[in-house]
Short mmCIF file of N, CA and C and ligand atoms in Angstrom, two decimals:
data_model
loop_
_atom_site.label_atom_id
_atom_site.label_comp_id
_atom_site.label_asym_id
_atom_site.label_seq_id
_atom_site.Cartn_x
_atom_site.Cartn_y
_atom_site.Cartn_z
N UNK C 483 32.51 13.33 11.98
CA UNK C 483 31.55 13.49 10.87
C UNK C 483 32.19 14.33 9.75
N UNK C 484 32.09 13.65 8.62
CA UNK C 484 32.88 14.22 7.34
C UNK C 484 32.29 15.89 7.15
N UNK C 485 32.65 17.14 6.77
CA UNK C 485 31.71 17.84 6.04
C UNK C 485 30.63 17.69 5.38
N UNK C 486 30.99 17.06 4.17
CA UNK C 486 30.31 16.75 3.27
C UNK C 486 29.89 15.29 3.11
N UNK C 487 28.87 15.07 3.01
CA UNK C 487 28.87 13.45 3.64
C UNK C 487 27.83 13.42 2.51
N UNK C 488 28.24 11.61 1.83
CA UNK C 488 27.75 11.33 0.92
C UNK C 488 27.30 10.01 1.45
N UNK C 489 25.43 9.59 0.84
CA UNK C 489 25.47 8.21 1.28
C UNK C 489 24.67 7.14 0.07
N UNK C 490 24.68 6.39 0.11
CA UNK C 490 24.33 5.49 -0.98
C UNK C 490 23.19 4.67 -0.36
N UNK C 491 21.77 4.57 -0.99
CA UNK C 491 20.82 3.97 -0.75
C UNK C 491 20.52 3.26 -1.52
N UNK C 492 20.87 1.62 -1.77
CA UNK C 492 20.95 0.71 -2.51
C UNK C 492 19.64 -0.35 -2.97
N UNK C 493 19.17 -0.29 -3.67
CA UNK C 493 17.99 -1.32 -3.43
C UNK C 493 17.56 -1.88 -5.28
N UNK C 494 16.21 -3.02 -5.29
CA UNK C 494 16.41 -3.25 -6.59
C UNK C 494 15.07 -2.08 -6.99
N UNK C 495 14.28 -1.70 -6.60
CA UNK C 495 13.11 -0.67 -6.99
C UNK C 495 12.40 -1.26 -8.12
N UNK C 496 12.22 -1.98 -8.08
CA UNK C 496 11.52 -3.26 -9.10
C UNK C 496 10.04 -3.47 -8.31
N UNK C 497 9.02 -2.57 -9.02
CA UNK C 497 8.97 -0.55 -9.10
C UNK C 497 9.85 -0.04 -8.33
N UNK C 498 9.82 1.18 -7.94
CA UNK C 498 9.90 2.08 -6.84
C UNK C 498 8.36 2.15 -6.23
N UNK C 499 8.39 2.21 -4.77
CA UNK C 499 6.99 2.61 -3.98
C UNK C 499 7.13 4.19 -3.47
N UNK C 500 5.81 3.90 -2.39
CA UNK C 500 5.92 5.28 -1.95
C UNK C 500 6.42 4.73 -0.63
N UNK C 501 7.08 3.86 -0.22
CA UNK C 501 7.82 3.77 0.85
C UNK C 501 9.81 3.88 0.35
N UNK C 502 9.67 3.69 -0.78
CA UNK C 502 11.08 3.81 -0.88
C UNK C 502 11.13 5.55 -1.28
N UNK C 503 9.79 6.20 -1.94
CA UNK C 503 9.79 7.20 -1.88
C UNK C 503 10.35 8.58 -0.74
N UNK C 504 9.35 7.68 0.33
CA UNK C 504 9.41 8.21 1.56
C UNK C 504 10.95 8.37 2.12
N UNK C 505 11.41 7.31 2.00
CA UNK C 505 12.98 7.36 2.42
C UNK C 505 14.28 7.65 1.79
N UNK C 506 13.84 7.98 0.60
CA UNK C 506 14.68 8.75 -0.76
C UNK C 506 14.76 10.31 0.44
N UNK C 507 13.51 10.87 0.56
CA UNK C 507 12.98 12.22 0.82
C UNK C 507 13.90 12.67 2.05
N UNK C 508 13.32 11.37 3.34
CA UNK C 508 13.70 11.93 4.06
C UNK C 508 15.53 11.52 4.10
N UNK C 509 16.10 10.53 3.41
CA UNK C 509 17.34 10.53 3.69
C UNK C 509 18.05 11.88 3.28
N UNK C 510 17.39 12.20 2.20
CA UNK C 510 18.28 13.31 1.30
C UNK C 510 18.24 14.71 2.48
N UNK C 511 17.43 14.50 3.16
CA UNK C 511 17.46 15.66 4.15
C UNK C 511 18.57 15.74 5.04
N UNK C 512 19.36 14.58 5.47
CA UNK C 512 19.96 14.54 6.36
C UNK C 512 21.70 14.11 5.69
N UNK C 513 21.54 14.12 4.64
CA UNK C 513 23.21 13.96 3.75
C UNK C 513 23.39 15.34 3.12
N UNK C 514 24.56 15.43 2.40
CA UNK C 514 24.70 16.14 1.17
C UNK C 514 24.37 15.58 -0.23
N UNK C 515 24.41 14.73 -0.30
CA UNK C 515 24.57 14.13 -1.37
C UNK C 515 23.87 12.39 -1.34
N UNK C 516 22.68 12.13 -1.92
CA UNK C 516 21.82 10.72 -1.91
C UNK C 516 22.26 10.12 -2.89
N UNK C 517 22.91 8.81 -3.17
CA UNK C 517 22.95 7.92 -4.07
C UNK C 517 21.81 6.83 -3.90
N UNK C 518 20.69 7.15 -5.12
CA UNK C 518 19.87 5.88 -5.01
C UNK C 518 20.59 4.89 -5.90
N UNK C 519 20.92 3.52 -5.88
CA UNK C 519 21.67 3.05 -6.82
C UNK C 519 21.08 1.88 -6.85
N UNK C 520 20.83 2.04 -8.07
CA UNK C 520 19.87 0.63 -8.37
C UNK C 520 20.42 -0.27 -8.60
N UNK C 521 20.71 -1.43 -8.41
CA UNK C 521 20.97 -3.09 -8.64
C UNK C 521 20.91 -3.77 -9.92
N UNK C 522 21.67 -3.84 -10.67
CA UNK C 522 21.79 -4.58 -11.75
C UNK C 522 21.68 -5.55 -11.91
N UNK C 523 20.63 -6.42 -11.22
CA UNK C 523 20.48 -7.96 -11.08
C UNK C 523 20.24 -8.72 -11.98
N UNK C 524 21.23 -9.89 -12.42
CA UNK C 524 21.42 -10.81 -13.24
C UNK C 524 20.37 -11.89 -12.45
N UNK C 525 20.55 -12.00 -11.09
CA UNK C 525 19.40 -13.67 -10.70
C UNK C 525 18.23 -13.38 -10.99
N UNK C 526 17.79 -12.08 -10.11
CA UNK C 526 15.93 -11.80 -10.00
C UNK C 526 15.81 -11.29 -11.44
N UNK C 527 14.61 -12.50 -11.33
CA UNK C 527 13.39 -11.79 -12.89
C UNK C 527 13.18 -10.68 -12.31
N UNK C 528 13.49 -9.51 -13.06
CA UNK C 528 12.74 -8.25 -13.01
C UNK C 528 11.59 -7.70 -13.86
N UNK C 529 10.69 -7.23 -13.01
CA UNK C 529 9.56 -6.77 -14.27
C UNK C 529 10.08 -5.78 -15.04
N UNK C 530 10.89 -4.28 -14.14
CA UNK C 530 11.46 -3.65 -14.87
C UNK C 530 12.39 -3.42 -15.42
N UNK C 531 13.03 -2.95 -16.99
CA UNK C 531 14.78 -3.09 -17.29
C UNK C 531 14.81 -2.16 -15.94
N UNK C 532 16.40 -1.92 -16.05
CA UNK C 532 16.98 -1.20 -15.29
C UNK C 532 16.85 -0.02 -15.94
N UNK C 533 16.72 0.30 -17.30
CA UNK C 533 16.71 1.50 -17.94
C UNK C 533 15.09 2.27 -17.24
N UNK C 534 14.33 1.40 -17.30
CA UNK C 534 12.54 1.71 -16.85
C UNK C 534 13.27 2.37 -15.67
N UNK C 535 13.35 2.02 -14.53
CA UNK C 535 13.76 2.14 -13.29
C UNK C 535 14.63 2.97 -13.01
N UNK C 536 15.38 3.59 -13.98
CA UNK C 536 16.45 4.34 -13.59
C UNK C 536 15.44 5.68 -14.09
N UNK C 537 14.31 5.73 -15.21
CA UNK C 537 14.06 6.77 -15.57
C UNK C 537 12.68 7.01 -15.00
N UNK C 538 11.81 6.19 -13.72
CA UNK C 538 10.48 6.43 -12.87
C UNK C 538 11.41 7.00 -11.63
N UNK C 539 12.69 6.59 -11.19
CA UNK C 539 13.26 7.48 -9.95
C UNK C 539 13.43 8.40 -10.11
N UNK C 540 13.88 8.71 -11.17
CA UNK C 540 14.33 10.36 -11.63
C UNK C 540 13.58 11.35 -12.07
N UNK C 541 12.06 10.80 -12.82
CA UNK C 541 11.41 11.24 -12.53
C UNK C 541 10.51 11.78 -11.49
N UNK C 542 10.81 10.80 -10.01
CA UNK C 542 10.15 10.79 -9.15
C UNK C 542 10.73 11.65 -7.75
N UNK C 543 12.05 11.91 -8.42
CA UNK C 543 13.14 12.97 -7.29
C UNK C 543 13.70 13.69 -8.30
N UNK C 544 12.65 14.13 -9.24
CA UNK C 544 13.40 15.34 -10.01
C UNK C 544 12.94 16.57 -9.30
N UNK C 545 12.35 16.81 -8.20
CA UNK C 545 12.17 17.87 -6.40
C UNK C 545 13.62 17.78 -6.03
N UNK C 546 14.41 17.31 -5.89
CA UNK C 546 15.44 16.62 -5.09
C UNK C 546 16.73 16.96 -5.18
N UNK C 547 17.02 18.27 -5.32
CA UNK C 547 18.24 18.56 -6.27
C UNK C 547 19.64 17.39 -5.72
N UNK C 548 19.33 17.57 -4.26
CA UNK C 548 20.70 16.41 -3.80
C UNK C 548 20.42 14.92 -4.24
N UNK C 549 19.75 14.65 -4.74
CA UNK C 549 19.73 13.21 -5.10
C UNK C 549 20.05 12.62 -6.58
N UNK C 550 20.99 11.69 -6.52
CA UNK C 550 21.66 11.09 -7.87
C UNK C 550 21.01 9.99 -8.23
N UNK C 551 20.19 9.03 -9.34
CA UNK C 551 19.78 8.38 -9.64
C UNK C 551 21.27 7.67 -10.41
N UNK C 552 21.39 6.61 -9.75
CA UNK C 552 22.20 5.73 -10.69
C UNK C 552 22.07 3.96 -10.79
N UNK C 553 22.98 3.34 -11.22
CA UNK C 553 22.82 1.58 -10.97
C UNK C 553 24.67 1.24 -10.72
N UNK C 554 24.49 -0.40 -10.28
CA UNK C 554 25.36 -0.60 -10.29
C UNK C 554 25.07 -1.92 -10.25
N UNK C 555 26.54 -2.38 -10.43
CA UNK C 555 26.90 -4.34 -10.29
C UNK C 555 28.06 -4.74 -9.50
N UNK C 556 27.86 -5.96 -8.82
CA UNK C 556 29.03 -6.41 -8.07
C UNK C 556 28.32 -6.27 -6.40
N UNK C 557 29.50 -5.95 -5.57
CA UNK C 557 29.48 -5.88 -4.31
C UNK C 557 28.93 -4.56 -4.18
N UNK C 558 28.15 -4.41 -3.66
CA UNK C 558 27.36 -2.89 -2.87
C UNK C 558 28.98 -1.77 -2.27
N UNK C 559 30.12 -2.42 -1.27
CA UNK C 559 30.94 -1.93 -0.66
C UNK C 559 31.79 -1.90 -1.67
N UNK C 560 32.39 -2.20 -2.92
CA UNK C 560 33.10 -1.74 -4.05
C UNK C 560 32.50 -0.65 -4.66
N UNK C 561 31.46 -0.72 -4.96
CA UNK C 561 30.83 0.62 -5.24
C UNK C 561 30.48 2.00 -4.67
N UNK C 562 30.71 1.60 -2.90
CA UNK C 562 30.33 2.23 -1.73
C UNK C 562 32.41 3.42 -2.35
N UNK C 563 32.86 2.52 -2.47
CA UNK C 563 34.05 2.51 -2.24
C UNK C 563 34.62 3.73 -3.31
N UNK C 564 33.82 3.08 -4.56
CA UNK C 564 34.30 4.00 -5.70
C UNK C 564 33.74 5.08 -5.99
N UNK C 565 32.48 5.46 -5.16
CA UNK C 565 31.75 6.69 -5.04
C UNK C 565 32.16 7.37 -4.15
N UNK C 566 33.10 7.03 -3.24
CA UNK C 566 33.22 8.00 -2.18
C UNK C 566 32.58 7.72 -0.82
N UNK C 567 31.79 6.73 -1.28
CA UNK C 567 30.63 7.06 0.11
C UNK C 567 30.74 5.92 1.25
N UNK C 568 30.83 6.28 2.26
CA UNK C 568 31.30 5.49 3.46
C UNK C 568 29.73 5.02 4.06
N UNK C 569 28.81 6.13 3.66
CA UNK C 569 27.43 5.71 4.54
C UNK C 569 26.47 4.85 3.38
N UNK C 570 25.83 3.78 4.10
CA UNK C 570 25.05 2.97 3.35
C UNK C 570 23.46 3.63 4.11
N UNK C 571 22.56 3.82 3.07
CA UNK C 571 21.09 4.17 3.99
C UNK C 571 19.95 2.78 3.69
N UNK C 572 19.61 2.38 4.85
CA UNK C 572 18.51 1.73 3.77
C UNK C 572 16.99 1.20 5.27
N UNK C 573 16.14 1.38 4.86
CA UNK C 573 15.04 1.61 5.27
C UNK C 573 14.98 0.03 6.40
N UNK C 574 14.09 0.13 6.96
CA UNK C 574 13.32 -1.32 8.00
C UNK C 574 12.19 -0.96 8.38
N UNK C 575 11.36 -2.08 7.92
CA UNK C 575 9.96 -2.01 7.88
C UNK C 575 9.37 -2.78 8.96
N UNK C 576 10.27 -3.67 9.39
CA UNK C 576 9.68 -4.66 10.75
C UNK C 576 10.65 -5.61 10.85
N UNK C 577 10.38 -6.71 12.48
CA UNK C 577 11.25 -7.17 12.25
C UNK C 577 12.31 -8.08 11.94
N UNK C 578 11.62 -8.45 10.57
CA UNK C 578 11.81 -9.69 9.47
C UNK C 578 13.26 -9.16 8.68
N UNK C 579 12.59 -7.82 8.83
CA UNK C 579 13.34 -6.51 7.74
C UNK C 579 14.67 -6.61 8.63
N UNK C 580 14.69 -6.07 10.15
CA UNK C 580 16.03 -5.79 10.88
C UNK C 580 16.75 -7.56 10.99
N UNK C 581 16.13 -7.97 11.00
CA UNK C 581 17.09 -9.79 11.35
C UNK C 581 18.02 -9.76 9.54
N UNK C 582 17.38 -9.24 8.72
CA UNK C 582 18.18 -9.59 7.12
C UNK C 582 19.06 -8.30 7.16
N UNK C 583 18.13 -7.03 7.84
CA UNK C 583 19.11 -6.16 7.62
C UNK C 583 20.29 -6.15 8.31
N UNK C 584 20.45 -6.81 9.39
CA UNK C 584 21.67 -6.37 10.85
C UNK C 584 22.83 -7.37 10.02
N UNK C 585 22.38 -8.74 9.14
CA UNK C 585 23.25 -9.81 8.56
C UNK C 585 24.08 -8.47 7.54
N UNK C 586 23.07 -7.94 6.67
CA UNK C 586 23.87 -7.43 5.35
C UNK C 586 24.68 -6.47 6.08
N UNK C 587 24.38 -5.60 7.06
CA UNK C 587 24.84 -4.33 7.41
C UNK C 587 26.47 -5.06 8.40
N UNK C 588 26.48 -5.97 8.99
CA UNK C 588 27.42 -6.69 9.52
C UNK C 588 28.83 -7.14 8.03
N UNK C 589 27.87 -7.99 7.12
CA UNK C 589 28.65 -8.57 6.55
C UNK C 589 29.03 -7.14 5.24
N UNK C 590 28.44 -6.15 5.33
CA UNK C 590 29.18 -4.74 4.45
C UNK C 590 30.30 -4.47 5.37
N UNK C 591 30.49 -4.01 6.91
CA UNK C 591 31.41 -3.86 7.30
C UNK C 591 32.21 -4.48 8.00
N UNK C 592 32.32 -5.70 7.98
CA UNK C 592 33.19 -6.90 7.53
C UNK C 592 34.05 -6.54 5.80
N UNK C 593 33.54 -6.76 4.98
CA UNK C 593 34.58 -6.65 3.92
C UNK C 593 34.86 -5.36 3.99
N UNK C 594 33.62 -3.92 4.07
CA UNK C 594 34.98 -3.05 4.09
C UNK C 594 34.83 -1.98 5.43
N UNK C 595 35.40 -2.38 6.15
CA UNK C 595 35.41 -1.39 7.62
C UNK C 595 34.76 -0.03 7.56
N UNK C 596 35.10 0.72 6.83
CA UNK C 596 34.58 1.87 6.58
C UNK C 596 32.77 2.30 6.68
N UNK C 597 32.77 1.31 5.70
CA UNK C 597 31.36 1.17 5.79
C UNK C 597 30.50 1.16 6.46
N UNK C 598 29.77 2.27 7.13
CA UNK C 598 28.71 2.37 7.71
C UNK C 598 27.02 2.25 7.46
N UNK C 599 26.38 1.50 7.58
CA UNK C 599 25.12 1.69 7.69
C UNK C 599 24.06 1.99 8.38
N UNK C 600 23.35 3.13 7.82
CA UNK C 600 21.91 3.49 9.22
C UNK C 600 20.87 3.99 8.40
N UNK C 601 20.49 3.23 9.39
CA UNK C 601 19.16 2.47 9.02
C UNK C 601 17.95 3.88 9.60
N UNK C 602 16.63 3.86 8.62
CA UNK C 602 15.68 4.91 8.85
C UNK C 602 14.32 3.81 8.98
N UNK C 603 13.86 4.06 9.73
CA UNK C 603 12.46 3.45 9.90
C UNK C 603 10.84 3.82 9.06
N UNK C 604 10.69 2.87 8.63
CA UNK C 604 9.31 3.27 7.39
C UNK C 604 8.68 3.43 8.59
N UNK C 605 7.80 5.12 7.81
CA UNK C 605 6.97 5.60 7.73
C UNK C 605 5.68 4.34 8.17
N UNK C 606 4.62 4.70 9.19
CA UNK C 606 3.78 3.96 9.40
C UNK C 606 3.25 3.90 8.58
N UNK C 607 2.32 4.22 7.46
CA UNK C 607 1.94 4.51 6.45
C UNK C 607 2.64 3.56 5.02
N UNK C 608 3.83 3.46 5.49
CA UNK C 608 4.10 2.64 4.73
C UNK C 608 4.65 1.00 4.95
N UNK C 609 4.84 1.00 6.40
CA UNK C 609 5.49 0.03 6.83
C UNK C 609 5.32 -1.96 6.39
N UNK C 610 4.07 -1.90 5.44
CA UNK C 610 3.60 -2.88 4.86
C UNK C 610 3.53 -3.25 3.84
N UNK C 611 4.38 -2.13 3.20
CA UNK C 611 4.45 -2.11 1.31
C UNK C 611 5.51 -3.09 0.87
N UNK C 612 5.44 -3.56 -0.23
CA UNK C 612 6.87 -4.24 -0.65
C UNK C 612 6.30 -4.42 -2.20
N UNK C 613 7.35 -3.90 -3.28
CA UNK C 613 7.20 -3.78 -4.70
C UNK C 613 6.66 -5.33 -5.09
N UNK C 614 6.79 -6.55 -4.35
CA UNK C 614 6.67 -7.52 -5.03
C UNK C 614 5.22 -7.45 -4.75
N UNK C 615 4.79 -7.08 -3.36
CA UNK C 615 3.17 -7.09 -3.24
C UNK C 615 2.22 -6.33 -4.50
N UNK C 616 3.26 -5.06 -4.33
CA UNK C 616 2.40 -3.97 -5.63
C UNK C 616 2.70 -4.57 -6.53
N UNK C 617 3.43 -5.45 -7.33
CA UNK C 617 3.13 -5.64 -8.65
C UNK C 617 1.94 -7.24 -8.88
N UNK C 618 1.57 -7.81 -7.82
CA UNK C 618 1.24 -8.56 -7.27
C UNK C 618 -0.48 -8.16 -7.19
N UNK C 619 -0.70 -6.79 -6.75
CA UNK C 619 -2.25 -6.53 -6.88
C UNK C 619 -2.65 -6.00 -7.95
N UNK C 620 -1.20 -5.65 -9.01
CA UNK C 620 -1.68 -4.55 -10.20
C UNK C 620 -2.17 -5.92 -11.27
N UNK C 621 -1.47 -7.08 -10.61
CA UNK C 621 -1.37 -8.07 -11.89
C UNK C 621 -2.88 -8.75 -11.86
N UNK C 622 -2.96 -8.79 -10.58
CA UNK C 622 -5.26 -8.95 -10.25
C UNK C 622 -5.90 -8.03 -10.09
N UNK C 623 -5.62 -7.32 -10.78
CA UNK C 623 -6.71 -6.16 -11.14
C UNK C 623 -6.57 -5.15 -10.39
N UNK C 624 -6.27 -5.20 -9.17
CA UNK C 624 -6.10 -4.00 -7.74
C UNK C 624 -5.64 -2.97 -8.05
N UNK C 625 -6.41 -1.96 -7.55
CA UNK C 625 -5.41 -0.77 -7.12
C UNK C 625 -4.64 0.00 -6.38
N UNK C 626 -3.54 0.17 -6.93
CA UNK C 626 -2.36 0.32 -6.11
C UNK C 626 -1.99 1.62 -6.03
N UNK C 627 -3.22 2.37 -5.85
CA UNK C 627 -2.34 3.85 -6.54
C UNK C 627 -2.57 4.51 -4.63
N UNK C 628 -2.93 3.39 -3.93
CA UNK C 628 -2.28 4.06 -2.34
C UNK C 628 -0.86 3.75 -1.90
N UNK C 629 -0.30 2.81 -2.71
CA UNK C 629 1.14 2.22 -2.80
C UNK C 629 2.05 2.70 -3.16
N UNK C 630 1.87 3.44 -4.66
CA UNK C 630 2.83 3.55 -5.40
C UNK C 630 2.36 4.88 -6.43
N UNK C 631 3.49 5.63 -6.68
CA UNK C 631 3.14 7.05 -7.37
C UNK C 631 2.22 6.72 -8.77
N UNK C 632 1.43 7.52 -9.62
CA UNK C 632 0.29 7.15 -10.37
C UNK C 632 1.34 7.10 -11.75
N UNK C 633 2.46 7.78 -11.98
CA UNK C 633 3.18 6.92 -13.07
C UNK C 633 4.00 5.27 -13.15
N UNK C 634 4.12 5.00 -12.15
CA UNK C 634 4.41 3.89 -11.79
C UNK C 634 3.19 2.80 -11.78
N UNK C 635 1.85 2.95 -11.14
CA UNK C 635 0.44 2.27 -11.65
C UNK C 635 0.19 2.22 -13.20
N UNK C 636 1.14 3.29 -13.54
CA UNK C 636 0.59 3.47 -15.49
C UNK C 636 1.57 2.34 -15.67
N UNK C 637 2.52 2.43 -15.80
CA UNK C 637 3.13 1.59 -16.15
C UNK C 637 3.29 0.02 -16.04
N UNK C 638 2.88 -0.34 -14.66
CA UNK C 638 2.68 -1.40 -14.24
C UNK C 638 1.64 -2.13 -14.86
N UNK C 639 0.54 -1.22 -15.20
CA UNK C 639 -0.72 -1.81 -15.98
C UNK C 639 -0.11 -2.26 -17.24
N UNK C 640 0.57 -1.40 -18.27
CA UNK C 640 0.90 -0.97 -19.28
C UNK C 640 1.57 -2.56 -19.48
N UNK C 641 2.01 -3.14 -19.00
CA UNK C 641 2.71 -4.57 -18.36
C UNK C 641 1.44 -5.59 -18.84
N UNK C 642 0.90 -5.28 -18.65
CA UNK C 642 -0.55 -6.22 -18.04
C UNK C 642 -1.87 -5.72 -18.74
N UNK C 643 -1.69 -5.39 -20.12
CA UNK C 643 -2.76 -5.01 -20.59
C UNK C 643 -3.92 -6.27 -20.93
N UNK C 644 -4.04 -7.31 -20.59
CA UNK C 644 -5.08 -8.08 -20.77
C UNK C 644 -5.64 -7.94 -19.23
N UNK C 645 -5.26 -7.39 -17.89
CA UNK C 645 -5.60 -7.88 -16.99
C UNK C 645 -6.59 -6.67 -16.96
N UNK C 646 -7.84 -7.00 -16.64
CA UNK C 646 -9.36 -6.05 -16.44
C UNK C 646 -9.05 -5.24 -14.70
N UNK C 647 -9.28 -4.13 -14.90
CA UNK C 647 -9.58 -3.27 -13.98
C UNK C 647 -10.58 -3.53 -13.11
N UNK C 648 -10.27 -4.27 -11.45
CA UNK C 648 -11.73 -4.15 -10.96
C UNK C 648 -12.62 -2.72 -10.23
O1 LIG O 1121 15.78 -3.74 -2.50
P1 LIG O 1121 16.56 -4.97 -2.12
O2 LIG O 1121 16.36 -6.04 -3.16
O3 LIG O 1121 16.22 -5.42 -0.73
O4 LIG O 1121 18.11 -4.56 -2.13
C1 LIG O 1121 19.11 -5.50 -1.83
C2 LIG O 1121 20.52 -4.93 -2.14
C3 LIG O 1121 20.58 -4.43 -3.57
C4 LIG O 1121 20.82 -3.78 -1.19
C5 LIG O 1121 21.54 -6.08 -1.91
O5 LIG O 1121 21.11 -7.23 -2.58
C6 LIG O 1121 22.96 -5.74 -2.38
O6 LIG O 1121 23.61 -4.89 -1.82
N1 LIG O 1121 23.41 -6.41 -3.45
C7 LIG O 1121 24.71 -6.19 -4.05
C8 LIG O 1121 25.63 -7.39 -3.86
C9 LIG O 1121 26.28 -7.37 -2.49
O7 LIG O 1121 27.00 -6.45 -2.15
N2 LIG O 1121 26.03 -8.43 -1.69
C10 LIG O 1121 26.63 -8.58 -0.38
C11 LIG O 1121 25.84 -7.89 0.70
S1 LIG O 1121 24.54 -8.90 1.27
#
């Protein structure tokens, strides 16, 4: 085990929830150093730029002194690579989640050996969330503010100002 151990928690946060919340929190407890690194995705329509998203995480782990809000493009393990960071973190919610996750976490250390990933288990509480659902009940009226932090509901509305509040 390195001293100082740095790990990178990769995802698109297109919002951020309070399950990716949850695992921002508790990863940062157990590294030196958290890379949340957001995904620069050219395929997926995103609701949010990457700029939105880079500035609701940082607002949302500005508690957090060990945690780095950043983005990136390309291969996850080139970036793993150029940060330093050998550990990949990333959450499983059930197990739909571990059959996609065990493929990516295989095929990261396949291209680069080093690469480790481990995996943290959502929070019961959260184990049913997924950003596409929350933007999904904000867009019919629902409220999501058991989902997702109440600047992130602002915003999501803010999206959707013809859609009526039920
Ligand atoms: O939050 P998500 O959308 O489940 O995150 C997926 C993510 C960003 C971790 C994954 O798509 C990724 O690492 N993309 C970068 C490209 C890459 O390295 N692909 C090969 C590994 S499958």
């Amino acid at each position: 085990m390195p001293n100082s151990l740095t790990a990178i928690y990769p995802g698109s946060f297109d919002p951020p929830t309070k399950g990716h919340l949850d695992l921002i929190a508790r990863g940062s407890r157990l590294v030196n150093h958290l890379i949340v690194a957001i995904l620069k995705n050219t395929q997926k329509q995103a609701l949010f730029a990457l700029e939105e998203r880079v500035e609701m995480l940082k607002e949302l782990t500005a508690h957090l002194p060990n945690v780095e809000i950043a983005s990136f493009d390309g291969l996850l393990v080139d970036y793993a690579a150029r940060r330093g960071a050998d550990t990949i973190l990333r959450g499983i919610r059930d197990v739909s989640d571990y059959e996609s996750e065990l493929r990516m976490a295989l095929l990261n250390r396949r291209m680069r050996p080093e690469t480790e990933t481990v995996f943290l288990m959502a929070s019961a509480e959260c184990s049913f969330l997924s950003s596409r659902m929350v933007k999904e009940i904000v867009m019919l009226g629902g409220d999501a503010s058991a989902f997702v932090p109440e600047p992130v509901v602002r915003r999501i509305q803010a999206k959707f100002p013809t859609v009526t509040k039920r």
